[in-house]
């Protein structure tokens, strides 16, 4: 008795502290020698020491990253997330609390920060494999515990019958005030508030910041009884451990993210969009002052509003209702994966700063990797490789790993184009949340092709500026939603051409504020005139940027992607309208696709219609919702995604065509009739009784 039988492997009982230390040691092996040295030096020079142990406070953390005062709230939320992840792989609070350092006043010691940096930079994939859902971990680090759901019987019954990613709205009787859900009451904080005093100071009057450390349900488990039987000596994949695979058995369905907290995270990530690992945030200090910071906040607001199902469904009468409901993991997962899969890429770049030491930069012999870009397709009709609309569900918001386990960090040039009404740094940052920056060269590769307010709102100007561009293009359209009753002769004439059935507007809750909408399209094939047939391929996609962010990818069902006609207008997702010869003086009669974007030929009005899936898939975040936005166009822009040689090639093709047109105009026959006839006979066009073998008619 008490002895291990033959053929069985004895397992050692490890305490949580020992498991955390073993995992941190494994994480440390993911750094190169120079990276680990730089990390240690950075941590010691910018931190504090107590009884021989180096640690960081919130002030040290925010100061090192250089987070500006304009996004101070973002910095506090990020610090809370880091503080929470220092416990990894333990995610639930224990009693008494876990102490991974018996000396340091906070858990932000070097050993714990090694784990955090490995997680945020994507190096964890060589330890936990690519199956680990980092997005779920990110949610846990940002969420709070919704105590009202724990005792709600209706909620318990419903969640027992649905999948892990299926959405379920919060019952009316379970909705609580924001400060309660954020755990601001003393009885909800318990021992976490006492242990992590720094996190308790994160609360403010707005209730927008919730301490991630107090965000999960308390467990009465005694740590002394939680000695785990784990064979850490022979573990090859930490993901095989139930502790990690089950996310410490945390009840994810009782967690919620405050939309306000998510909004602040978005503001910071958008503002540092073009940041590179070796660039300080101060490089883009202009992004954090007016008017730029206002643009980033506006974009972050549109992105945040995409998460609240009640808001986008238009059920509540108050447009601020969305800020009173926490975001569940199922909703968080669906929106991120569907419409903004690259949103959290900036976190990987930001935490790479811990591995860069300016003291060794001037004499470093480490080769700097050139910008990693996917070549612009040269063959007509070929889409860029790995365009983001192919399989966004496979992206987890972090860079891929190199063979040596290092992070293949995206290196993008920070050159931004001269801003216009629509295209600016904030717009590029928003596009980068769902468009791959390398495939479409969003930073440094955008070329202005057409701007309606500059070149004129006409199909002719559009054609002259956009055609013969042999690379992907991004179309941006902004406008204001028309009222239920047309005003003015031109608006009434436009409405007379539309189908009689009209669905509700997607901006029903914000029409009183602005009524502004922004739509767009990505076209990866060259443009051409198409009176009867459409062009484009399955890489073509539509998107909405304001007042909510949404993406509509191709279904592959038919080829009605794009049409262009000077007399019929411009459309996506439907066939060119038929020309009516007698009715309406020959004006086109429109028949919209189930999901389509249509601009009339004068580029004055447009319609976005969403009543199902046809050429493009219906909204993944507004399921079973039908709407139709009829709007007056205020701006229309087209930007090319490609290098300078593509722009020069376009200019060369236009110059050649103009030269050929001039040559055709300059062909004149001699004034003498006999000489003219002789010239035509020599060509075999006239005379000779058909015996000559020249040209033919």
XYZ file of C-alpha atoms in Angstrom:
697
model
C 0.000 0.000 0.000
C 1.127 3.542 -0.721
C 3.578 2.372 -3.367
C 3.378 3.039 -7.078
C 2.616 -0.098 -9.049
C 4.865 -1.224 -11.884
C 4.206 0.565 -15.185
C 2.641 3.597 -13.543
C 4.228 7.039 -13.456
C 4.276 8.864 -10.170
C 3.136 12.493 -10.270
C 4.357 15.156 -7.914
C 2.037 17.446 -6.017
C 2.711 21.072 -6.983
C 1.445 24.210 -5.325
C 0.017 27.034 -7.488
C 3.178 29.034 -6.868
C 5.349 26.197 -8.154
C 3.148 25.768 -11.241
C 3.316 29.485 -11.975
C 7.101 29.439 -11.616
C 7.453 26.448 -13.948
C 5.258 28.136 -16.552
C 7.213 31.400 -16.281
C 10.455 29.466 -16.794
C 9.001 27.889 -19.933
C 7.922 31.307 -21.149
C 11.404 32.701 -20.596
C 12.807 30.109 -23.006
C 10.777 31.701 -25.814
C 13.050 34.752 -25.887
C 16.388 34.971 -27.589
C 19.421 35.778 -25.468
C 19.499 39.414 -26.520
C 15.741 39.788 -25.963
C 15.913 38.332 -22.459
C 18.858 40.566 -21.551
C 17.056 43.625 -22.884
C 13.879 42.681 -21.011
C 15.726 42.314 -17.703
C 17.572 45.586 -18.168
C 14.391 47.470 -19.097
C 12.516 46.043 -16.122
C 15.202 46.889 -13.581
C 15.910 50.391 -14.893
C 12.245 51.401 -15.007
C 10.969 49.576 -11.925
C 11.424 49.598 -8.184
C 13.083 47.255 -5.746
C 11.994 46.049 -2.343
C 14.086 43.629 -0.343
C 15.955 42.573 -3.478
C 12.826 41.991 -5.596
C 12.138 44.230 -8.594
C 8.533 45.154 -9.295
C 6.453 47.696 -11.221
C 3.567 49.850 -10.152
C 0.838 51.229 -12.392
C 2.774 54.473 -12.667
C 5.915 52.632 -13.826
C 3.955 50.576 -16.354
C 2.141 53.513 -17.941
C 5.253 55.698 -17.950
C 7.389 53.064 -19.673
C 4.887 52.500 -22.472
C 4.464 56.256 -22.845
C 0.662 56.210 -22.815
C -0.420 59.866 -23.131
C -2.741 61.615 -20.717
C -5.467 61.787 -23.379
C -5.797 58.005 -23.089
C -5.000 57.713 -19.384
C -8.168 55.695 -18.862
C -6.933 53.231 -21.486
C -3.658 52.903 -19.614
C -5.404 52.090 -16.347
C -7.536 49.425 -17.995
C -4.482 47.900 -19.693
C -2.635 47.842 -16.388
C -5.559 46.032 -14.749
C -5.519 43.448 -17.541
C -1.790 42.884 -17.059
C -2.204 42.633 -13.292
C -4.820 39.931 -13.771
C -2.764 37.931 -16.279
C 0.205 37.896 -13.901
C -1.628 35.041 -12.148
C -1.759 32.887 -15.281
C -2.467 29.978 -15.563
C -4.725 30.692 -12.566
C -7.718 32.832 -13.458
C -10.051 32.456 -10.477
C -9.413 34.275 -7.195
C -8.672 32.005 -4.246
C -8.981 32.347 -0.526
C -6.523 33.249 0.768
C -5.294 35.010 -2.390
C -2.468 33.616 -4.451
C 0.849 35.340 -3.743
C 3.437 34.713 -6.396
C 5.823 37.074 -4.646
C 6.108 37.110 -0.869
C 7.981 40.425 -0.894
C 6.897 42.733 -3.747
C 3.938 45.058 -2.992
C 2.332 44.106 -6.330
C 2.306 41.037 -8.567
C 4.080 42.881 -11.401
C 7.408 41.192 -10.813
C 9.785 40.280 -13.590
C 8.830 36.603 -13.493
C 5.148 37.389 -13.885
C 5.740 40.001 -16.580
C 7.609 37.369 -18.602
C 4.358 35.405 -18.766
C 2.362 38.498 -19.725
C 4.706 39.489 -22.564
C 4.740 35.933 -23.927
C 0.943 35.905 -23.942
C 0.471 39.302 -25.568
C 3.162 38.884 -28.239
C 1.885 35.493 -29.389
C 4.902 33.497 -28.297
C 2.560 31.357 -26.222
C 1.670 29.368 -29.345
C 4.798 27.260 -29.091
C 3.886 26.415 -25.478
C 0.110 26.018 -25.614
C -0.244 25.288 -29.371
C -2.390 27.338 -31.687
C -5.603 25.812 -30.337
C -5.518 28.012 -27.274
C -8.135 30.761 -27.526
C -6.262 33.899 -26.555
C -9.367 35.952 -27.282
C -11.136 34.160 -24.441
C -8.250 34.899 -22.108
C -8.325 38.535 -23.176
C -12.024 38.641 -22.399
C -11.453 37.235 -18.897
C -8.758 39.831 -18.240
C -11.110 42.680 -19.142
C -14.422 41.404 -17.786
C -16.235 41.741 -14.505
C -18.459 39.265 -12.655
C -22.204 39.766 -13.295
C -23.533 38.753 -9.896
C -27.183 39.182 -10.926
C -26.912 36.315 -13.417
C -25.640 33.794 -10.892
C -29.022 33.489 -9.193
C -31.254 34.040 -12.220
C -33.219 30.822 -12.843
C -34.351 31.786 -16.356
C -30.770 32.486 -17.377
C -29.593 29.137 -16.025
C -32.294 27.239 -17.926
C -31.563 28.965 -21.235
C -27.806 28.622 -21.150
C -28.121 24.869 -20.522
C -29.637 24.467 -24.004
C -27.280 26.536 -26.128
C -23.704 26.303 -27.424
C -20.756 28.182 -25.962
C -20.731 30.848 -28.691
C -24.505 31.282 -28.975
C -25.761 34.638 -27.814
C -28.228 35.170 -25.022
C -29.374 38.631 -23.940
C -29.400 39.511 -20.271
C -32.853 39.067 -18.732
C -34.580 42.320 -17.823
C -34.783 41.423 -14.146
C -31.045 40.661 -14.062
C -29.809 44.029 -15.321
C -27.992 45.938 -12.664
C -26.435 49.338 -12.433
C -22.991 49.805 -13.965
C -21.186 50.429 -10.688
C -22.622 47.231 -9.191
C -21.486 45.102 -12.131
C -18.046 46.649 -12.026
C -17.675 45.362 -8.508
C -17.476 48.759 -6.850
C -19.328 47.607 -3.715
C -17.057 46.594 -0.891
C -18.796 43.286 -0.327
C -18.153 42.280 -3.951
C -14.437 43.060 -3.780
C -13.636 41.027 -0.690
C -10.048 39.938 -0.235
C -9.015 41.058 -3.727
C -9.390 44.702 -2.760
C -7.221 44.204 0.297
C -4.507 42.265 -1.492
C -4.298 44.342 -4.673
C -4.707 47.851 -3.337
C -3.396 49.349 -6.552
C -6.292 47.892 -8.502
C -8.829 49.265 -6.057
C -7.718 52.755 -7.068
C -8.682 52.155 -10.693
C -12.337 52.926 -10.080
C -13.736 56.317 -11.025
C -17.048 58.105 -11.006
C -17.894 57.048 -14.546
C -17.632 53.381 -13.678
C -15.764 52.776 -16.937
C -12.861 50.956 -15.372
C -13.346 47.695 -13.578
C -10.553 45.993 -11.758
C -9.869 42.832 -13.681
C -8.569 41.273 -10.521
C -11.971 41.600 -8.906
C -13.834 40.794 -12.076
C -14.309 37.083 -11.560
C -16.346 35.161 -9.081
C -14.626 34.448 -5.815
C -13.855 30.881 -4.953
C -13.817 29.643 -1.386
C -11.264 26.976 -2.287
C -8.482 26.747 0.242
C -5.112 26.942 -1.487
C -3.630 24.438 0.955
C -6.100 21.867 -0.374
C -5.363 22.759 -3.978
C -2.055 20.993 -4.359
C -2.299 19.712 -7.890
C -1.213 16.278 -9.083
C 0.466 17.238 -12.344
C 3.361 15.600 -14.146
C 5.207 18.829 -14.948
C 8.476 16.987 -15.395
C 7.346 15.363 -18.651
C 4.814 17.867 -19.938
C 5.425 18.729 -23.604
C 2.320 20.789 -24.218
C 0.975 22.882 -21.395
C -2.382 23.048 -23.154
C -2.910 19.389 -22.210
C -3.201 20.433 -18.571
C -6.819 20.719 -17.515
C -5.964 23.843 -15.526
C -5.138 25.679 -18.779
C -7.518 23.921 -21.146
C -10.481 24.716 -18.887
C -9.311 28.282 -18.197
C -9.140 27.388 -14.521
C -12.802 26.270 -14.710
C -13.932 29.867 -14.803
C -17.632 30.379 -15.522
C -17.304 32.480 -18.661
C -21.038 33.016 -18.999
C -21.189 34.996 -15.781
C -18.616 37.500 -17.013
C -19.349 40.751 -18.839
C -17.214 43.477 -20.377
C -18.216 47.068 -19.835
C -18.761 48.716 -23.262
C -17.121 51.845 -21.876
C -13.974 49.918 -20.957
C -13.890 48.340 -24.401
C -14.303 51.782 -25.947
C -11.229 53.105 -24.114
C -9.156 50.118 -25.226
C -10.196 50.740 -28.832
C -9.207 54.413 -28.641
C -5.660 53.504 -27.610
C -5.258 50.672 -30.132
C -6.544 52.831 -32.982
C -4.246 55.728 -32.104
C -1.163 53.469 -32.122
C -2.219 51.704 -35.324
C 0.989 52.359 -37.316
C 3.262 51.776 -34.306
C 6.288 49.533 -34.803
C 8.004 47.535 -32.028
C 10.996 49.874 -31.897
C 8.996 53.094 -32.099
C 7.890 54.973 -28.973
C 4.258 56.030 -28.788
C 5.473 59.636 -28.745
C 6.300 59.203 -32.443
C 2.579 59.620 -33.038
C 1.936 62.259 -30.388
C -0.250 64.169 -32.850
C -2.718 61.270 -32.746
C -3.490 62.101 -29.106
C -4.384 65.770 -29.543
C -7.260 67.497 -31.289
C -8.539 67.091 -33.910
C -7.010 63.607 -34.393
C -8.011 62.188 -31.007
C -11.635 63.167 -31.696
C -11.573 61.081 -34.888
C -10.197 58.051 -33.038
C -12.886 58.409 -30.388
C -15.565 58.583 -33.068
C -14.256 55.396 -34.697
C -14.004 53.653 -31.327
C -17.604 54.585 -30.649
C -18.783 52.998 -33.921
C -16.810 49.852 -33.126
C -18.178 49.635 -29.586
C -21.750 50.079 -30.747
C -21.353 46.972 -32.898
C -21.277 44.857 -29.735
C -24.638 45.728 -28.296
C -27.372 43.628 -29.878
C -30.155 45.785 -28.444
C -28.639 48.927 -29.894
C -28.190 47.582 -33.427
C -31.597 45.929 -33.351
C -33.161 49.285 -32.629
C -35.323 48.005 -29.757
C -34.611 50.576 -27.054
C -35.901 54.121 -27.366
C -32.823 55.590 -25.724
C -29.673 55.451 -27.852
C -27.554 55.365 -24.677
C -29.118 52.041 -23.726
C -26.129 50.166 -25.163
C -23.855 51.563 -22.455
C -26.023 50.020 -19.724
C -25.640 46.392 -20.759
C -22.476 44.376 -20.322
C -21.066 42.422 -23.268
C -21.112 38.643 -22.937
C -18.332 36.431 -24.224
C -20.514 34.970 -26.969
C -21.282 38.450 -28.257
C -17.665 39.538 -27.859
C -16.427 36.493 -29.763
C -18.905 36.874 -32.624
C -18.302 40.574 -33.234
C -14.511 40.350 -33.041
C -14.301 37.351 -35.337
C -16.877 38.681 -37.822
C -16.142 42.364 -38.265
C -12.865 43.281 -36.544
C -10.534 40.241 -36.377
C -7.318 42.306 -36.366
C -8.350 44.766 -33.652
C -5.987 43.538 -30.950
C -2.883 43.234 -33.144
C -1.646 46.479 -31.639
C -1.235 44.811 -28.255
C 1.416 42.474 -29.674
C 3.398 45.409 -31.071
C 2.989 47.392 -27.856
C 4.342 44.609 -25.642
C 7.273 44.026 -27.978
C 8.614 47.278 -26.491
C 9.643 45.315 -23.407
C 12.133 43.403 -25.556
C 13.767 46.450 -27.111
C 16.541 48.255 -25.294
C 17.733 51.579 -26.676
C 21.089 51.082 -24.959
C 22.018 48.390 -27.487
C 20.142 49.731 -30.509
C 22.994 51.797 -32.046
C 25.504 48.936 -31.965
C 23.137 46.027 -32.406
C 24.122 43.578 -35.096
C 20.681 42.057 -35.294
C 19.386 42.455 -38.831
C 16.270 44.594 -39.149
C 13.537 42.773 -41.000
C 12.219 44.621 -44.061
C 8.519 45.363 -44.350
C 6.645 42.133 -44.967
C 4.239 42.708 -47.823
C 2.257 40.597 -50.181
C 2.861 41.602 -53.770
C 0.196 43.481 -55.653
C -1.491 41.178 -58.168
C -0.440 42.048 -61.690
C -2.723 39.769 -63.625
C -6.133 41.242 -64.279
C -8.726 39.791 -61.979
C -6.356 38.172 -59.499
C -7.053 38.994 -55.835
C -4.263 39.570 -53.318
C -2.992 36.513 -51.517
C -4.599 35.788 -48.146
C -7.052 38.640 -48.348
C -8.855 39.072 -45.015
C -12.245 38.188 -46.401
C -11.295 34.579 -47.102
C -11.253 33.081 -43.602
C -11.304 35.716 -40.840
C -12.381 33.119 -38.308
C -8.864 31.664 -38.289
C -7.260 34.907 -37.076
C -6.886 35.344 -33.334
C -5.579 38.881 -33.317
C -1.867 38.051 -32.995
C 1.017 37.571 -35.399
C 2.121 34.158 -36.581
C 5.222 32.516 -35.150
C 8.510 31.914 -36.832
C 10.021 28.457 -36.841
C 12.226 29.410 -33.900
C 9.234 30.374 -31.802
C 9.751 34.098 -32.189
C 7.035 36.488 -33.193
C 6.902 37.394 -36.865
C 5.958 40.958 -36.040
C 4.300 42.915 -38.793
C 6.586 45.737 -39.851
C 4.587 48.354 -41.658
C 5.841 51.705 -42.889
C 4.278 54.520 -40.922
C 3.889 56.855 -43.898
C 0.327 58.116 -44.062
C -1.273 59.739 -47.109
C -2.324 63.373 -47.133
C -5.664 63.352 -45.318
C -8.965 64.028 -47.049
C -12.503 64.289 -45.702
C -12.776 60.515 -45.374
C -9.280 59.054 -45.553
C -7.092 59.931 -42.619
C -5.067 58.157 -39.946
C -8.196 57.229 -37.984
C -9.889 55.791 -41.085
C -6.816 53.708 -41.912
C -6.717 52.401 -38.353
C -10.376 51.384 -38.608
C -9.841 49.658 -41.958
C -6.898 47.799 -40.438
C -9.223 46.149 -37.930
C -10.651 43.939 -40.696
C -8.280 44.384 -43.679
C -4.805 42.861 -43.596
C -2.315 45.733 -43.619
C 0.223 43.772 -45.680
C -2.116 42.495 -48.384
C -3.634 45.925 -48.922
C -0.591 48.010 -47.921
C -2.704 50.295 -45.764
C 0.318 51.982 -44.212
C 2.509 53.459 -46.924
C 0.794 51.955 -49.972
C -2.461 53.918 -50.306
C -2.705 56.131 -53.387
C -5.416 58.718 -53.875
C -7.237 57.949 -57.116
C -10.533 59.811 -56.899
C -12.084 62.300 -54.470
C -15.506 63.555 -55.465
C -15.194 66.951 -53.776
C -11.958 67.595 -55.690
C -12.454 65.952 -59.101
C -16.230 66.448 -59.318
C -19.119 64.092 -58.660
C -19.444 62.548 -62.102
C -19.054 59.073 -63.537
C -16.665 60.459 -66.157
C -14.273 61.830 -63.545
C -14.570 58.561 -61.619
C -13.625 56.578 -64.726
C -10.702 58.801 -65.640
C -9.194 58.593 -62.148
C -9.878 54.968 -61.194
C -9.772 52.907 -64.389
C -6.526 51.184 -65.441
C -5.447 50.783 -61.806
C -4.305 47.164 -61.744
C -4.402 46.604 -57.999
C -7.029 46.482 -55.237
C -9.082 49.594 -54.532
C -10.992 50.809 -51.487
C -14.202 52.768 -52.094
C -15.538 55.050 -49.332
C -18.984 56.675 -49.415
C -20.426 58.935 -46.739
C -23.767 60.662 -46.534
C -26.846 61.511 -44.490
C -29.907 59.298 -44.261
C -32.928 60.676 -46.089
C -36.163 61.235 -44.239
C -39.236 59.028 -44.689
C -40.741 61.591 -47.055
C -38.650 62.940 -49.973
C -37.828 66.622 -49.971
C -37.140 68.542 -53.151
C -37.628 67.665 -56.792
C -34.369 65.726 -57.206
C -34.945 63.596 -54.128
C -38.503 62.802 -55.255
C -37.268 61.926 -58.758
C -34.693 59.573 -57.238
C -37.249 57.864 -54.991
C -39.542 57.322 -57.986
C -36.874 55.075 -59.522
C -36.656 52.803 -56.471
C -38.711 49.739 -55.582
C -41.851 50.605 -53.591
C -40.984 48.352 -50.639
C -38.827 50.211 -48.142
C -37.382 48.801 -44.952
C -36.460 50.682 -41.820
C -33.216 52.617 -41.535
C -30.250 51.102 -39.727
C -29.710 54.400 -37.919
C -33.121 54.619 -36.266
C -31.595 55.339 -32.874
C -29.031 57.919 -34.002
C -30.938 59.773 -36.704
C -31.806 62.508 -34.246
C -28.139 63.026 -33.444
C -26.570 63.017 -36.891
C -28.030 60.454 -39.282
C -24.590 60.096 -40.837
C -23.618 56.817 -42.475
C -20.354 55.642 -44.018
C -20.194 52.631 -46.305
C -17.438 51.189 -48.433
C -16.242 48.387 -50.657
C -13.042 46.528 -51.447
C -12.554 45.656 -55.119
C -9.502 43.530 -55.905
C -9.973 43.394 -59.697
C -9.467 46.212 -62.239
C -12.471 48.425 -62.940
C -14.262 48.350 -66.285
C -17.456 49.519 -67.941
C -20.234 46.966 -67.520
C -23.651 47.862 -68.904
C -25.112 44.340 -68.719
C -22.727 42.148 -66.755
C -20.848 42.617 -63.501
C -17.166 42.242 -62.749
C -15.219 41.366 -59.599
C -14.559 38.123 -57.744
C -15.138 36.505 -54.374
C -12.557 38.766 -52.704
C -14.917 41.717 -53.215
C -16.565 42.825 -49.980
C -18.823 45.537 -48.618
C -18.520 47.169 -45.214
C -20.133 49.758 -42.972
C -18.031 52.040 -40.790
C -20.545 54.426 -39.250
C -22.622 54.452 -37.040
C -21.670 50.795 -36.460
C -18.912 48.698 -37.971
C -19.962 45.706 -40.034
C -18.470 43.608 -42.858
C -20.323 41.773 -45.632
C -18.252 39.154 -47.445
C -18.954 37.443 -50.742
C -21.069 34.292 -50.712
C -19.719 32.978 -54.016
C -23.337 32.362 -55.017
C -23.227 34.555 -58.130
C -20.953 37.027 -59.854
C -22.989 40.195 -59.313
C -20.203 41.903 -57.424
C -19.709 45.270 -59.154
C -21.112 47.163 -62.126
C -20.116 50.552 -63.565
C -21.950 52.531 -66.223
C -21.934 56.257 -66.933
C -25.649 56.203 -67.645
C -26.722 53.651 -65.018
C -24.471 54.444 -62.084
C -22.401 52.284 -59.763
C -23.517 49.252 -57.793
C -22.387 46.330 -55.662
C -24.383 43.155 -55.151
C -26.937 43.578 -57.947
C -27.205 43.602 -61.737
C -27.077 46.879 -63.685
C -30.535 48.488 -63.754
C -32.572 48.239 -66.940
C -32.854 51.327 -69.095
C -36.492 52.397 -69.478
C -37.038 53.859 -72.957
C -40.473 55.394 -72.409
C -41.072 55.568 -68.683
C -39.314 58.301 -66.689
C -37.693 59.693 -69.840
C -35.307 56.794 -70.214
C -34.121 56.825 -66.565
C -32.934 53.478 -65.136
C -35.276 51.447 -62.967
C -33.398 49.958 -60.006
C -33.923 46.464 -58.610
C -31.731 45.990 -55.549
C -30.056 42.773 -54.493
C -30.810 41.358 -51.064
C -27.571 42.840 -49.782
C -26.390 45.612 -52.060
C -24.982 49.117 -52.297
C -26.215 51.258 -55.204
C -25.227 54.783 -56.316
C -27.233 56.537 -59.015
C -25.411 57.899 -62.087
C -25.261 61.516 -60.825
C -23.523 60.320 -57.627
C -25.969 62.369 -55.588
C -27.954 59.620 -53.845
C -27.285 56.073 -52.744
C -29.027 53.079 -51.184
C -27.680 50.333 -48.961
C -30.084 47.429 -48.633
C -29.812 44.444 -46.287
C -32.694 41.967 -46.336
C -30.791 38.685 -46.678
C -27.833 36.980 -48.333
C -27.294 36.840 -52.083
C -24.059 38.057 -53.665
C -22.859 39.151 -50.241
C -23.525 37.552 -46.874
C -25.956 39.217 -44.544
C -24.751 40.808 -41.337
C -23.305 38.368 -38.827
C -23.961 40.740 -35.921
C -27.473 41.857 -36.958
C -29.048 38.543 -37.780
C -32.662 38.499 -38.918
C -32.669 42.306 -39.136
C -33.793 43.918 -42.378
C -32.962 47.540 -43.092
C -32.476 49.947 -45.967
C -30.504 53.187 -45.817
C -31.367 55.754 -48.492
C -28.888 58.575 -48.199
C -27.651 61.753 -49.850
C -23.974 61.413 -50.788
C -21.660 63.997 -49.239
C -18.336 62.453 -50.233
C -17.064 59.646 -52.443
C -13.439 58.552 -52.506
C -11.473 55.744 -54.139
C -8.004 54.774 -52.931
C -5.620 52.384 -54.607
C -3.702 49.797 -52.598
C -0.353 49.419 -54.289
C 3.180 50.624 -54.754
C 4.332 53.651 -56.741
C 5.017 51.530 -59.820
C 1.326 50.645 -60.025
C 0.488 54.345 -60.093
C 3.098 54.947 -62.792
C 1.719 52.045 -64.809
C -1.765 53.550 -64.614
C -0.454 56.901 -65.853
C 1.406 55.170 -68.692
C -1.722 53.310 -69.825
C -3.801 56.495 -69.820
C -1.069 58.361 -71.737
C -0.934 55.609 -74.334
C -4.715 55.649 -74.785
C -4.774 59.443 -75.146
C -1.991 59.245 -77.704
C -3.895 56.637 -79.707
C -7.018 58.785 -79.591
C -5.109 61.760 -80.941
C -3.631 59.645 -83.718
C -7.089 58.469 -84.752
C -8.291 62.049 -84.906
C -5.285 63.155 -86.969
C -5.824 60.667 -89.848
C -6.984 62.923 -92.751
C -7.585 61.978 -96.339
C -6.021 64.138 -99.129
C -8.219 66.904 -100.426
C -7.975 65.636 -104.020
C -10.773 63.104 -104.636
C -8.742 61.065 -107.145
C -5.834 60.764 -104.747
C -8.223 59.678 -102.006
C -9.744 57.032 -104.264
C -6.309 55.782 -105.264
C -5.335 55.487 -101.590
C -8.455 53.450 -100.809
C -7.885 51.193 -103.845
C -4.338 50.501 -102.714
C -5.808 49.396 -99.386
C -8.235 47.155 -101.255
C -11.250 48.884 -99.756
C -12.807 50.139 -103.008
C -12.517 49.471 -106.733
C -10.533 46.746 -108.433
C -13.644 44.598 -108.964
C -12.845 42.703 -105.807
C -9.603 41.354 -107.361
C -7.256 43.085 -104.961
C -6.264 41.232 -101.806
C -5.921 44.095 -99.374
C -8.161 44.738 -96.436
C -11.769 43.700 -96.249
C -14.901 45.446 -95.160
